[in-house]
Amino acid sequence: MIKVAFRGMLTRRLRTSLTALAIVLGVGMVASAFTVGDTMRKAADSLSSAAYDGTDAVVSAPTAFATDTIGQSDTIPASTLDRVRSVPGVGLAVGDVLQEARLIGKDGKALGDGPYFGVGYDASNPRNERLSPFHLKSGRWATGPAEVVIDAGTARKEGFAVGDSIRIAAHGPQQGFRVVGVARFGDVETLGTATAAVFDLKTAQALFAGHSGRYDNVLVAAAPGHSGTEVRAALHKTFPQLSVRTAEAQDRFTFDGLKSFISIIKTVLLVFGFIAIFVGAFTIFNTLSITVAQRARELATLRTIGASRRQVLGSVLTESLVLAVLGSALGVVAGLGLGKGVMSLLTSLGLDLPRTSTVFATHTIVTAALVGLIVTLVSGLVPALRATRVAPVTMLHEGSELPTGKRSRKVAIASFGLTGLALAILAYALFAPGVKTTDRLMAMAPGGLLLFVGVAMLSNRFARPLASVLGRPGQKLGGIAGGLARRNAMRNPGRTSATAAALMIGVSLVTFVAVFGSGIKSAAKGEMGDKLAARFVVAPEGWSAVSAGSLDAAAKVPGVTVTSGVRQSMAKYDGDEIPVDGIDTATAGRVLNFTWKKGAAADISKLGPGDAVIRDEFAKDKHLKVGDRVTLTSPSAKKVTVTVRGIEKTKALNASSSGIVTMPIATFERAFAVRDLRLALVDAPASAAAALEQALKPYPDVKLQTKDEYAKAQLKWIDSM
């Protein structure tokens, strides 16, 4: 019987190949998802290892929680360094400055999409390199003003070499520097969209606002014979008012955010992989069903000459197993190439993440192969069992077919039940009141999956009448061939519906993504149009902030009637991290629109010190009302208490990325260390655009956009997805 199975597969080589292709595609997608995720995760781990493994302790200003933004913590006096060096067990200590600095390309445009590491490094002691993730590839370290070391990835991509001039913007007007060295961050091939500029420590202190005579951190390595735990304990005792943590816990390069983003990408790719498997299962099941149906007389003949039901079942399952092994093996190999293709695709879409050599782990091979094997064997089991339950004499009659079985009534009940359950879940996700957006999306996934299965199970009941109606034009146009096609589709509704189900899922997903993406873009544009009242927006280039100096420059342009900036930081309230905005209440009302709930404030300019506005979904979630007091904790562990004076009506999408809590800038500054702007708003006639562009030329890390242009730029990620 095994020989019969193999001979049948070789005889029907084309069908065997096409069936295996469905398995290859699904398994390949799963394997590529793991390959991409593991490769990027290895790069993130390499970055983290390079940055933190040589550092036993980091002394910094007090922090309540870490953020994904560089430069949102307070600084510490430079005198702290000498005190740290005197602590028993400290072998090496060095002052550290880490802020944002944008490298400017030869074409005058800012490079990369962030993060933009601007580092102050003390090269006076060669031992200090132990505490730095940067290692010279060529040249030397910067030792004075107007000198800089840049990262190797940027140097290679943009054609910079030692001795070249480069311009850098450190949240202010761009300045000229000479490249004296090229450095590598650990052992990664590229920092992706990130860039790095390493300055002399004193140069960095002068370059970054608020750093004169101050450091962001003091990095510490233990002396020989002392452990990191001992050193941290001694530092805790000496500096009870400061934060003393491991370098990884302090995460000054914000790699935790990178790892979270990589996990999201891996999840998205895995979803695509399992969709491919899910669709492939219909194709595999249908193909194996057709194979068994076409071999019905052959299997019946084998039964009449002595083959048992078990042998027939084994023959069909052997065919499924061979297809599963062949397709899974090819899929795993294809996954490696597909993974590299996906990484290239992500790069072309602006998601160029740090990476090292490609990782093709054992768990990738095992997981992807098991998925292919299980799906194929399960898909082949149903037609195999059906083939063994038919009397051989019945199938020897000319024109006979495999019967549909006696369980159709139970299948119908199950399909109606599944479809009803799916519709109930989707109704909850779409229409239930008080459900968070993330919870709605999480509920839609199982609801949609169950709906696909339920409709696919029901479809054979509608296949015959639908094929009759939809096939008539084909019959008229195709003549005899069209008529045969129509009757063939009607003759076996189960096969027709199973074939159509795979196409149904594909078309449904494409339609859903197109409609969903278009809906998000339309809603987001409308929301931003309602929120932004200014004609122009000064927005950051990439993942960065807007220099406050750029807003000052725009304010001096003739014709500008009002300028206002929005600062933003994260805060903790009731265990949740939320964005908080600081605004100039005197001008914000002229460039931002606020829609108020009844009983709340109706004029943003009347907010006084200690007052705040909150978004309505936050008020509902936390059971807050006008007059309540809210205490927020900043990343620097400072607390600020505000009184709710207004509740803003908002949409759940929050396309404008406005804060959950909005307060006057003077109140904001009491707790939050952020000095740059999330965005700047400028109201001026359209004729002032050229003058504004000219005024902002010294700030290449920002760009002037109209309100509509800003909305389109904010929604580019939807097109990429």
XYZ file of C-alpha atoms in Angstrom:
721
model
C 0.000 0.000 0.000
C 2.943 2.321 0.646
C 4.195 1.648 -2.888
C 0.730 2.397 -4.241
C 0.707 5.770 -2.424
C 4.139 6.739 -3.769
C 3.302 5.575 -7.294
C 0.098 7.627 -7.211
C 1.972 10.744 -6.152
C 4.573 10.299 -8.897
C 1.836 9.764 -11.452
C 0.143 13.014 -10.406
C 3.295 15.114 -10.090
C 1.703 18.497 -10.899
C -1.065 18.132 -8.325
C 1.444 16.872 -5.755
C 3.678 19.880 -6.383
C 0.842 22.413 -6.155
C -0.485 20.856 -2.947
C 3.008 20.998 -1.446
C 3.246 24.660 -2.519
C 0.391 25.592 -0.153
C 2.366 24.038 2.702
C 5.605 25.713 1.583
C 4.013 29.184 1.638
C 2.484 28.821 5.084
C 5.530 27.199 6.693
C 7.816 29.719 4.947
C 5.897 32.645 6.429
C 6.074 31.191 9.946
C 9.799 30.431 9.574
C 10.502 33.916 8.196
C 8.661 35.554 11.114
C 10.869 33.736 13.615
C 13.988 34.453 11.529
C 13.300 38.185 11.318
C 12.339 38.451 14.990
C 15.328 36.426 16.215
C 17.786 38.313 13.992
C 16.579 41.687 15.190
C 16.342 40.492 18.769
C 19.953 39.286 18.614
C 20.991 42.731 17.372
C 19.089 44.406 20.210
C 20.681 42.028 22.720
C 24.120 42.729 21.195
C 23.515 46.468 21.516
C 22.382 46.008 25.103
C 25.368 43.791 25.907
C 27.830 46.238 24.343
C 26.307 49.189 26.158
C 25.801 47.697 29.599
C 27.909 44.571 30.274
C 31.075 46.434 31.277
C 29.244 48.792 33.649
C 28.510 47.559 37.186
C 26.523 50.593 38.343
C 25.003 53.822 37.075
C 24.518 56.782 39.399
C 21.902 59.270 38.175
C 19.152 61.595 39.335
C 16.173 59.896 41.009
C 13.766 58.229 38.569
C 10.287 56.796 39.073
C 10.176 54.863 35.799
C 12.065 54.576 32.514
C 10.845 56.182 29.291
C 11.626 55.494 25.636
C 12.845 59.054 25.130
C 16.437 60.183 25.612
C 17.041 63.232 27.786
C 13.885 63.234 29.945
C 15.712 62.871 33.276
C 17.352 65.454 35.504
C 21.115 65.958 35.573
C 23.503 65.615 38.538
C 26.406 67.919 39.587
C 29.820 67.089 38.114
C 31.184 67.053 41.677
C 29.327 63.743 42.143
C 32.049 62.041 40.085
C 34.825 62.664 42.657
C 32.568 61.469 45.467
C 31.773 58.272 43.537
C 35.483 57.594 42.972
C 36.090 57.733 46.697
C 33.534 54.990 47.480
C 35.196 51.677 48.512
C 35.084 49.052 45.762
C 34.886 51.532 42.878
C 37.632 50.741 40.377
C 36.680 53.115 37.577
C 34.147 55.931 37.300
C 33.485 58.358 34.480
C 31.015 61.168 33.839
C 28.500 60.562 31.051
C 26.391 62.909 28.925
C 23.715 61.407 26.691
C 21.294 63.647 24.802
C 20.025 63.961 21.223
C 22.183 65.254 18.351
C 21.213 65.094 14.683
C 23.837 64.446 11.991
C 23.255 66.488 8.828
C 23.978 64.885 5.455
C 25.955 66.400 2.596
C 22.670 67.457 0.998
C 21.753 69.518 4.054
C 19.072 67.094 5.280
C 19.011 65.448 8.693
C 20.106 61.789 8.654
C 18.216 58.834 10.095
C 14.847 58.567 11.783
C 16.103 58.158 15.331
C 17.057 57.679 17.990
C 19.873 60.222 17.660
C 22.557 59.535 20.237
C 24.641 62.563 21.225
C 27.295 61.299 23.641
C 29.906 63.058 25.747
C 32.953 60.800 26.220
C 36.078 61.466 28.300
C 38.971 60.116 26.223
C 41.679 61.390 28.603
C 41.937 57.947 30.235
C 42.170 54.919 27.872
C 40.572 52.774 30.606
C 37.321 54.695 30.158
C 36.633 52.761 26.947
C 35.645 49.821 29.158
C 32.525 51.796 30.111
C 31.643 52.856 26.571
C 29.750 50.812 23.958
C 31.648 52.630 21.204
C 34.893 51.188 19.828
C 37.059 53.010 17.316
C 37.134 51.581 13.826
C 39.346 54.313 12.421
C 40.801 57.657 13.529
C 40.846 58.809 17.166
C 38.490 60.058 19.856
C 37.366 63.682 19.933
C 39.465 65.712 22.393
C 38.335 69.297 21.852
C 35.710 71.643 20.440
C 34.487 71.184 16.848
C 35.575 67.504 16.805
C 33.284 64.490 16.602
C 33.304 60.719 16.147
C 30.378 59.296 14.150
C 28.953 55.788 13.951
C 30.272 53.391 11.308
C 26.866 52.720 9.746
C 26.252 56.397 8.979
C 29.822 56.864 7.741
C 29.417 53.944 5.316
C 25.933 54.854 4.055
C 26.581 58.583 3.674
C 30.211 58.481 2.528
C 31.838 60.260 5.499
C 35.463 59.546 6.401
C 38.021 60.777 8.919
C 38.946 64.350 8.075
C 35.574 65.273 6.525
C 33.412 68.128 7.787
C 29.918 67.422 9.058
C 27.189 69.628 10.467
C 25.273 68.662 13.613
C 22.113 70.035 15.209
C 21.790 69.459 18.956
C 18.280 70.886 19.442
C 19.521 74.232 18.287
C 21.050 75.825 15.164
C 23.358 73.445 13.299
C 27.106 73.729 13.900
C 30.137 72.532 11.977
C 32.394 69.719 13.224
C 35.340 67.759 11.850
C 35.111 63.960 11.811
C 38.174 62.700 13.703
C 37.042 59.100 14.120
C 34.558 56.432 13.080
C 33.272 54.096 15.807
C 31.260 50.900 15.938
C 28.522 50.320 18.525
C 29.352 46.880 19.909
C 29.493 44.366 17.061
C 26.275 45.197 15.175
C 26.445 45.754 11.426
C 24.244 48.846 11.514
C 22.295 50.946 13.995
C 19.373 50.951 11.567
C 17.609 54.305 11.596
C 19.665 55.470 14.605
C 22.772 57.667 14.398
C 25.503 58.471 16.919
C 27.745 61.493 17.457
C 30.439 61.135 20.153
C 31.888 64.419 21.422
C 34.562 65.279 23.922
C 32.897 65.360 27.371
C 33.460 69.093 27.942
C 32.260 69.877 24.413
C 29.053 67.936 25.073
C 28.488 69.797 28.347
C 28.754 73.114 26.511
C 26.683 71.916 23.541
C 23.633 70.630 25.401
C 21.492 73.086 27.352
C 21.533 72.671 31.122
C 24.699 70.541 31.174
C 27.326 73.100 32.111
C 29.120 71.557 35.108
C 26.669 68.626 35.159
C 26.359 65.024 33.961
C 23.427 62.840 32.998
C 25.021 59.819 34.675
C 28.156 58.570 36.357
C 29.187 55.127 35.052
C 30.992 52.809 37.461
C 33.067 49.619 37.154
C 33.965 47.591 40.235
C 37.562 47.241 41.366
C 39.188 43.791 41.147
C 37.974 41.595 43.995
C 34.649 43.445 44.314
C 31.353 42.453 42.754
C 28.835 44.741 41.108
C 26.361 43.989 43.907
C 28.859 45.119 46.557
C 29.639 48.337 44.689
C 25.963 49.191 44.169
C 25.274 48.598 47.875
C 28.125 50.930 48.839
C 26.937 53.593 46.391
C 23.358 53.305 47.707
C 24.660 53.953 51.197
C 26.722 56.965 50.095
C 24.084 58.491 47.792
C 20.668 57.686 49.298
C 19.143 60.667 47.477
C 20.267 59.487 44.018
C 19.370 56.505 41.823
C 21.882 53.632 41.780
C 21.041 50.823 39.369
C 22.567 48.320 37.024
C 23.212 49.692 33.534
C 20.595 47.389 32.034
C 17.934 48.502 34.525
C 18.781 52.145 33.900
C 18.682 51.553 30.116
C 20.019 54.956 29.136
C 20.031 54.009 25.428
C 16.316 53.006 25.606
C 16.843 49.488 24.207
C 13.772 48.174 26.040
C 11.615 50.210 23.667
C 13.476 48.733 20.691
C 12.913 45.193 21.977
C 9.195 45.883 22.431
C 8.957 47.198 18.871
C 10.744 44.104 17.537
C 8.280 41.898 19.434
C 5.394 43.731 17.747
C 6.897 43.193 14.282
C 7.473 39.504 15.038
C 3.855 39.144 16.192
C 2.533 40.815 13.026
C 4.634 38.528 10.836
C 3.503 35.453 12.778
C -0.125 36.489 12.270
C 0.512 36.625 8.520
C 2.198 33.224 8.725
C -0.711 31.584 10.504
C -3.178 33.207 8.099
C -1.192 31.609 5.285
C -1.363 28.255 7.099
C -5.090 28.733 7.763
C -5.832 29.451 4.097
C -3.459 26.702 3.018
C -5.358 24.230 5.195
C -8.478 24.736 3.064
C -6.478 24.201 -0.100
C -4.722 21.113 1.253
C -7.970 19.637 2.571
C -9.733 20.254 -0.716
C -6.894 18.856 -2.823
C -6.627 15.705 -0.731
C -10.420 15.322 -0.865
C -10.298 15.555 -4.668
C -7.404 13.093 -4.734
C -9.339 10.573 -2.670
C -12.506 11.111 -4.744
C -10.605 10.558 -7.986
C -8.989 7.466 -6.534
C -12.283 6.105 -5.180
C -12.506 3.225 -7.668
C -8.797 2.518 -7.236
C -9.193 2.294 -3.446
C -12.345 0.172 -3.857
C -10.467 -2.217 -6.130
C -7.715 -2.543 -3.520
C -10.346 -3.358 -0.923
C -11.848 -6.105 -3.124
C -8.487 -7.816 -3.552
C -7.824 -7.963 0.159
C -6.643 -4.577 1.384
C -8.049 -3.745 4.815
C -9.574 -0.429 5.870
C -6.483 0.244 7.964
C -4.235 -0.276 4.935
C -6.348 2.085 2.807
C -6.293 4.657 5.605
C -2.534 4.216 5.915
C -2.077 4.705 2.186
C -3.948 8.023 2.139
C -2.248 9.246 5.329
C 1.130 8.231 3.901
C 0.460 10.521 0.960
C -0.452 13.318 3.381
C 2.670 12.653 5.464
C 4.981 12.721 2.448
C 3.399 15.981 1.286
C 3.732 17.390 4.803
C 7.408 16.453 5.128
C 8.268 17.657 1.624
C 6.324 20.919 1.922
C 7.537 21.647 5.457
C 11.185 21.002 4.562
C 10.991 23.278 1.535
C 9.012 25.835 3.592
C 11.676 25.979 6.280
C 14.367 26.569 3.641
C 12.167 29.155 1.915
C 11.639 30.857 5.271
C 15.336 31.699 5.500
C 15.293 33.469 2.137
C 11.904 35.012 2.821
C 13.168 36.321 6.168
C 16.007 38.168 4.453
C 13.501 39.544 1.956
C 11.227 40.767 4.752
C 14.155 42.536 6.436
C 14.968 44.267 3.135
C 11.287 45.202 2.781
C 11.222 46.677 6.296
C 14.318 48.707 5.453
C 12.706 50.074 2.284
C 9.637 51.070 4.319
C 11.757 53.074 6.766
C 11.819 50.381 9.495
C 15.546 49.696 9.211
C 16.285 48.193 12.633
C 19.694 47.245 14.025
C 20.832 43.806 12.957
C 23.748 41.409 13.004
C 24.173 38.185 11.031
C 20.973 36.284 10.202
C 19.735 34.009 13.010
C 18.165 30.713 11.923
C 17.515 28.985 15.230
C 16.554 25.393 15.988
C 13.198 26.450 17.456
C 12.398 28.147 14.124
C 12.887 24.873 12.232
C 10.985 22.785 14.787
C 8.024 25.166 15.190
C 7.532 25.863 11.481
C 7.912 22.200 10.513
C 5.481 21.033 13.196
C 2.899 23.553 12.014
C 3.146 22.223 8.454
C 3.056 18.569 9.539
C 0.075 18.914 11.866
C -2.024 21.031 9.478
C -1.435 18.686 6.555
C -2.071 15.475 8.504
C -5.269 16.853 10.031
C -6.404 18.073 6.597
C -5.785 14.626 5.126
C -7.406 12.679 7.953
C -11.036 13.556 7.089
C -10.995 12.367 3.438
C -8.922 9.351 4.472
C -11.521 8.263 7.030
C -14.301 8.883 4.521
C -12.576 6.622 1.992
C -12.494 3.710 4.442
C -16.213 3.931 5.322
C -17.525 3.263 1.824
C -18.478 -0.243 0.723
C -16.063 -1.208 -2.097
C -18.835 -2.714 -4.256
C -20.681 0.630 -4.174
C -17.665 2.566 -5.487
C -17.006 0.095 -8.338
C -20.157 1.279 -10.139
C -19.508 3.625 -13.053
C -19.942 7.307 -12.100
C -20.159 6.681 -8.392
C -18.875 9.274 -5.906
C -17.861 9.360 -2.305
C -20.998 10.039 -0.255
C -21.169 13.178 1.842
C -21.781 11.205 5.010
C -24.540 10.985 7.600
C -23.171 13.665 9.890
C -24.255 16.588 7.701
C -27.029 17.563 10.145
C -24.594 17.768 13.062
C -22.116 19.684 10.892
C -24.881 22.147 9.958
C -25.780 22.712 13.616
C -22.104 23.206 14.490
C -21.585 25.639 11.610
C -24.631 27.720 12.599
C -23.401 27.694 16.190
C -19.898 28.804 15.243
C -21.198 31.542 12.967
C -23.586 32.792 15.669
C -20.789 32.808 18.265
C -18.499 34.680 15.840
C -21.148 37.321 15.150
C -21.767 37.749 18.893
C -18.030 38.282 19.544
C -17.763 40.754 16.661
C -20.873 42.614 17.847
C -19.302 42.934 21.295
C -16.010 44.163 19.787
C -17.692 46.719 17.544
C -20.625 48.031 19.571
C -20.219 47.240 23.292
C -19.985 50.473 25.338
C -17.024 51.258 27.583
C -14.579 48.838 25.921
C -11.015 50.043 25.276
C -9.775 50.160 21.684
C -7.078 47.535 22.321
C -9.654 45.175 23.863
C -11.956 45.686 20.860
C -9.155 44.750 18.460
C -8.201 41.724 20.562
C -11.808 40.510 20.443
C -12.087 41.020 16.675
C -9.279 38.522 15.943
C -10.975 35.374 17.345
C -14.358 36.637 16.126
C -13.077 36.984 12.572
C -11.348 33.585 12.681
C -14.488 31.816 13.910
C -16.584 33.619 11.303
C -14.316 32.342 8.528
C -14.628 28.777 9.805
C -18.390 29.027 10.306
C -19.048 30.515 6.877
C -16.754 27.943 5.256
C -18.730 25.141 6.947
C -22.035 26.685 5.877
C -20.963 27.492 2.347
C -21.618 24.003 0.910
C -25.327 24.596 1.595
C -25.296 27.677 -0.620
C -22.757 26.494 -3.186
C -25.239 24.686 -5.445
C -27.783 27.570 -5.887
C -24.998 30.175 -6.095
C -23.071 28.139 -8.672
C -26.285 27.738 -10.660
C -26.950 31.485 -10.776
C -23.369 32.756 -11.032
C -22.438 30.095 -13.580
C -25.085 31.060 -16.158
C -23.047 33.875 -17.781
C -20.120 31.479 -18.055
C -22.341 28.868 -19.658
C -23.585 31.356 -22.255
C -20.095 32.648 -23.013
C -18.310 29.294 -22.815
C -20.804 27.095 -24.552
C -20.403 23.396 -23.783
C -17.273 23.952 -21.682
C -19.043 26.667 -19.657
C -22.029 24.376 -19.116
C -19.799 21.545 -17.948
C -18.035 23.916 -15.570
C -21.327 25.147 -14.102
C -22.713 21.639 -13.622
C -19.430 20.384 -12.173
C -19.485 23.177 -9.561
C -23.113 22.294 -8.726
C -22.502 18.538 -8.665
C -20.117 18.606 -5.692
C -21.003 21.636 -3.524
C -18.654 20.513 -0.756
C -15.634 20.616 -3.043
C -16.762 23.892 -4.618
C -17.268 25.587 -1.239
C -13.920 24.343 0.119
C -12.140 25.746 -2.933
C -14.005 29.036 -2.647
C -13.289 29.290 1.109
C -9.552 29.804 0.589
C -10.227 32.581 -1.921
C -12.901 34.039 0.362
C -10.446 34.425 3.234
C -7.796 36.043 1.037
C -10.204 38.527 -0.540
C -11.823 39.253 2.845
C -8.487 40.055 4.445
C -7.408 42.306 1.574
C -10.755 44.098 1.691
C -10.618 44.417 5.475
C -7.104 45.879 5.458
C -7.988 48.332 2.678
C -11.220 49.486 4.326
C -9.746 49.536 7.831
C -6.671 51.485 6.712
C -8.761 53.937 4.723
C -11.128 54.360 7.657
C -8.287 55.066 10.084
C -6.749 57.610 7.709
C -10.056 59.353 7.128
C -10.892 59.462 10.838
C -7.386 60.584 11.777
C -7.338 63.394 9.216
C -10.708 64.589 10.460
C -9.602 64.430 14.079
C -6.371 66.332 13.429
C -8.229 68.862 11.329
C -10.596 69.451 14.241
C -7.781 69.674 16.800
C -5.260 71.863 14.951
C -6.356 75.440 14.286
C -3.005 76.857 13.112
C -2.139 77.045 9.424
C 1.427 75.723 9.860
C 3.029 73.022 11.980
C 6.750 72.917 12.796
C 7.263 69.175 13.156
C 10.334 67.083 13.991
C 12.181 65.030 11.391
C 11.942 61.408 12.562
C 11.578 60.265 16.174
C 12.724 63.424 17.871
C 11.551 66.675 19.397
C 11.346 70.233 18.083
C 13.962 72.678 19.300
C 12.395 75.536 21.253
C 14.772 77.821 19.346
C 13.058 77.002 16.061
C 9.766 78.333 17.439
C 11.503 81.535 18.527
C 12.929 81.899 15.012
C 9.478 81.432 13.459
C 7.952 84.014 15.796
C 10.240 86.737 14.344
C 8.947 86.289 10.778
C 6.820 89.220 9.559
C 3.158 88.274 9.256
C 3.208 85.593 11.958
C 0.292 86.320 14.272
C 0.738 83.664 16.939
C 3.133 80.853 17.814
C 2.687 78.206 20.477
C 4.514 75.030 21.407
C 3.452 71.792 23.069
C 5.813 69.974 25.404
C 5.103 66.362 26.253
C 6.367 63.837 28.758
C 5.167 60.599 30.291
C 3.746 60.456 33.804
C 2.416 57.783 36.114
C -1.078 57.846 37.559
C -2.813 54.977 39.318
C -0.230 52.519 37.973
C -0.609 53.609 34.329
C 1.878 55.571 32.213
C 0.133 58.401 30.359
C 1.315 61.292 28.128
C 1.098 64.753 29.693
C 1.168 68.023 27.725
C 2.426 71.397 28.834
C 1.058 74.400 26.903
C 1.177 78.184 26.951
C -2.414 78.866 27.944
C -2.240 82.446 26.660
C -1.678 81.341 23.047
C -2.710 77.660 22.837
C -6.401 78.467 22.425
C -5.648 80.290 19.163
C -3.834 77.358 17.527
C -5.540 74.360 19.189
C -9.233 73.549 19.354
C -10.717 72.031 22.492
C -14.221 70.512 22.525
C -15.588 70.512 26.053
C -17.990 68.209 27.827
C -20.901 69.881 29.610
C -20.139 71.196 33.061
C -16.441 71.648 32.270
C -14.279 74.650 31.468
C -14.831 76.210 28.069
C -11.760 78.452 27.740
C -8.219 77.065 27.844
C -6.783 80.541 28.535
C -8.491 80.558 31.955
C -6.459 77.615 33.260
C -4.498 78.799 36.282
C -1.476 77.365 38.084
C -2.382 73.944 39.392
C -5.263 73.499 36.909
C -5.500 70.866 34.191
C -7.687 69.486 31.401
C -8.157 65.725 30.963
C -9.476 63.609 28.100
C -12.959 62.154 28.506
C -12.000 58.459 28.153
C -9.410 58.957 30.929
C -12.018 60.634 33.122
C -14.406 57.754 32.513
C -11.763 55.071 33.125
C -10.498 56.658 36.356
C -13.926 57.936 37.534
C -12.782 61.571 37.568
C -14.926 64.684 37.341
C -14.448 68.441 37.308
C -13.020 69.590 40.632
C -11.166 66.356 41.423
C -7.462 66.498 42.215
C -4.989 64.331 40.324
C -1.421 63.620 41.478
C 1.029 62.708 38.698
C 4.545 61.309 39.069
C 7.162 62.360 36.493
C 10.015 60.150 35.228
C 12.270 62.167 37.564
C 10.178 60.963 40.539
C 8.759 64.442 41.122
C 5.078 64.779 41.934
C 2.664 67.424 40.736
C -0.957 67.726 41.849
C -3.478 69.415 39.565
C -7.180 70.139 39.783
C -9.425 69.007 36.929
C -11.015 72.160 35.455
C -12.086 70.760 32.100
C -12.887 67.475 30.398
C -12.153 67.401 26.681
C -14.374 65.457 24.289
C -12.056 63.303 22.213
C -12.055 60.353 19.864
C -10.430 57.063 20.852
C -7.936 57.230 17.965
C -6.032 60.296 19.282
C -4.340 60.808 15.918
C -2.885 64.137 17.060
C -1.029 62.319 19.899
C -2.214 64.913 22.392
C -1.703 64.346 26.102
C -4.178 62.599 28.365
C -3.627 65.469 30.796
C -2.940 69.053 29.648
C -1.621 71.707 32.032
C -0.045 75.198 31.910
C 3.635 75.181 31.013
C 4.676 76.681 34.370
C 2.999 73.779 36.190
C 4.546 71.292 33.726
C 8.068 72.619 34.350
C 7.800 72.008 38.096
C 7.895 68.240 37.583
C 9.043 67.412 34.051
C 12.582 67.820 32.688
C 11.503 68.162 29.024
C 12.594 71.461 27.491
C 12.032 70.784 23.789
C 8.669 70.656 22.046
C 6.605 67.765 20.702
C 5.475 70.145 17.972
C 5.194 73.890 17.370
C 2.160 75.617 15.874
C 2.373 78.774 13.814
C -0.541 80.866 12.583
C 0.326 83.074 9.629
C -0.998 83.802 6.133
C -0.031 81.362 3.371
C 2.217 84.075 1.894
C 4.532 83.762 4.922
C 5.535 80.183 4.068
C 8.731 81.124 2.179
C 9.901 83.452 4.960
C 9.201 80.743 7.565
C 11.186 78.194 5.558
C 14.110 80.608 5.447
C 13.913 81.310 9.182
C 13.979 77.585 9.953
C 16.961 76.764 7.678
C 19.438 76.717 10.574
C 17.297 73.967 12.124
C 17.437 71.019 9.674
C 16.009 68.679 12.306
C 12.572 70.270 11.859
C 10.319 70.844 8.861
C 7.569 73.316 8.130
C 4.285 71.745 7.045
C 0.761 72.887 6.477
C -1.876 71.306 8.669
C -2.864 68.918 5.847
C 0.753 68.000 5.073
C 1.368 67.245 8.738
C -1.712 64.992 8.865
C -0.550 63.051 5.779
C 2.978 62.653 7.174
C 1.630 61.319 10.465
C -0.360 58.642 8.627
C 2.397 57.293 6.347
C 2.830 54.262 8.597
C -0.641 53.037 7.610
C 0.392 52.833 3.939
C 3.542 50.943 4.952
C 1.536 48.409 6.943
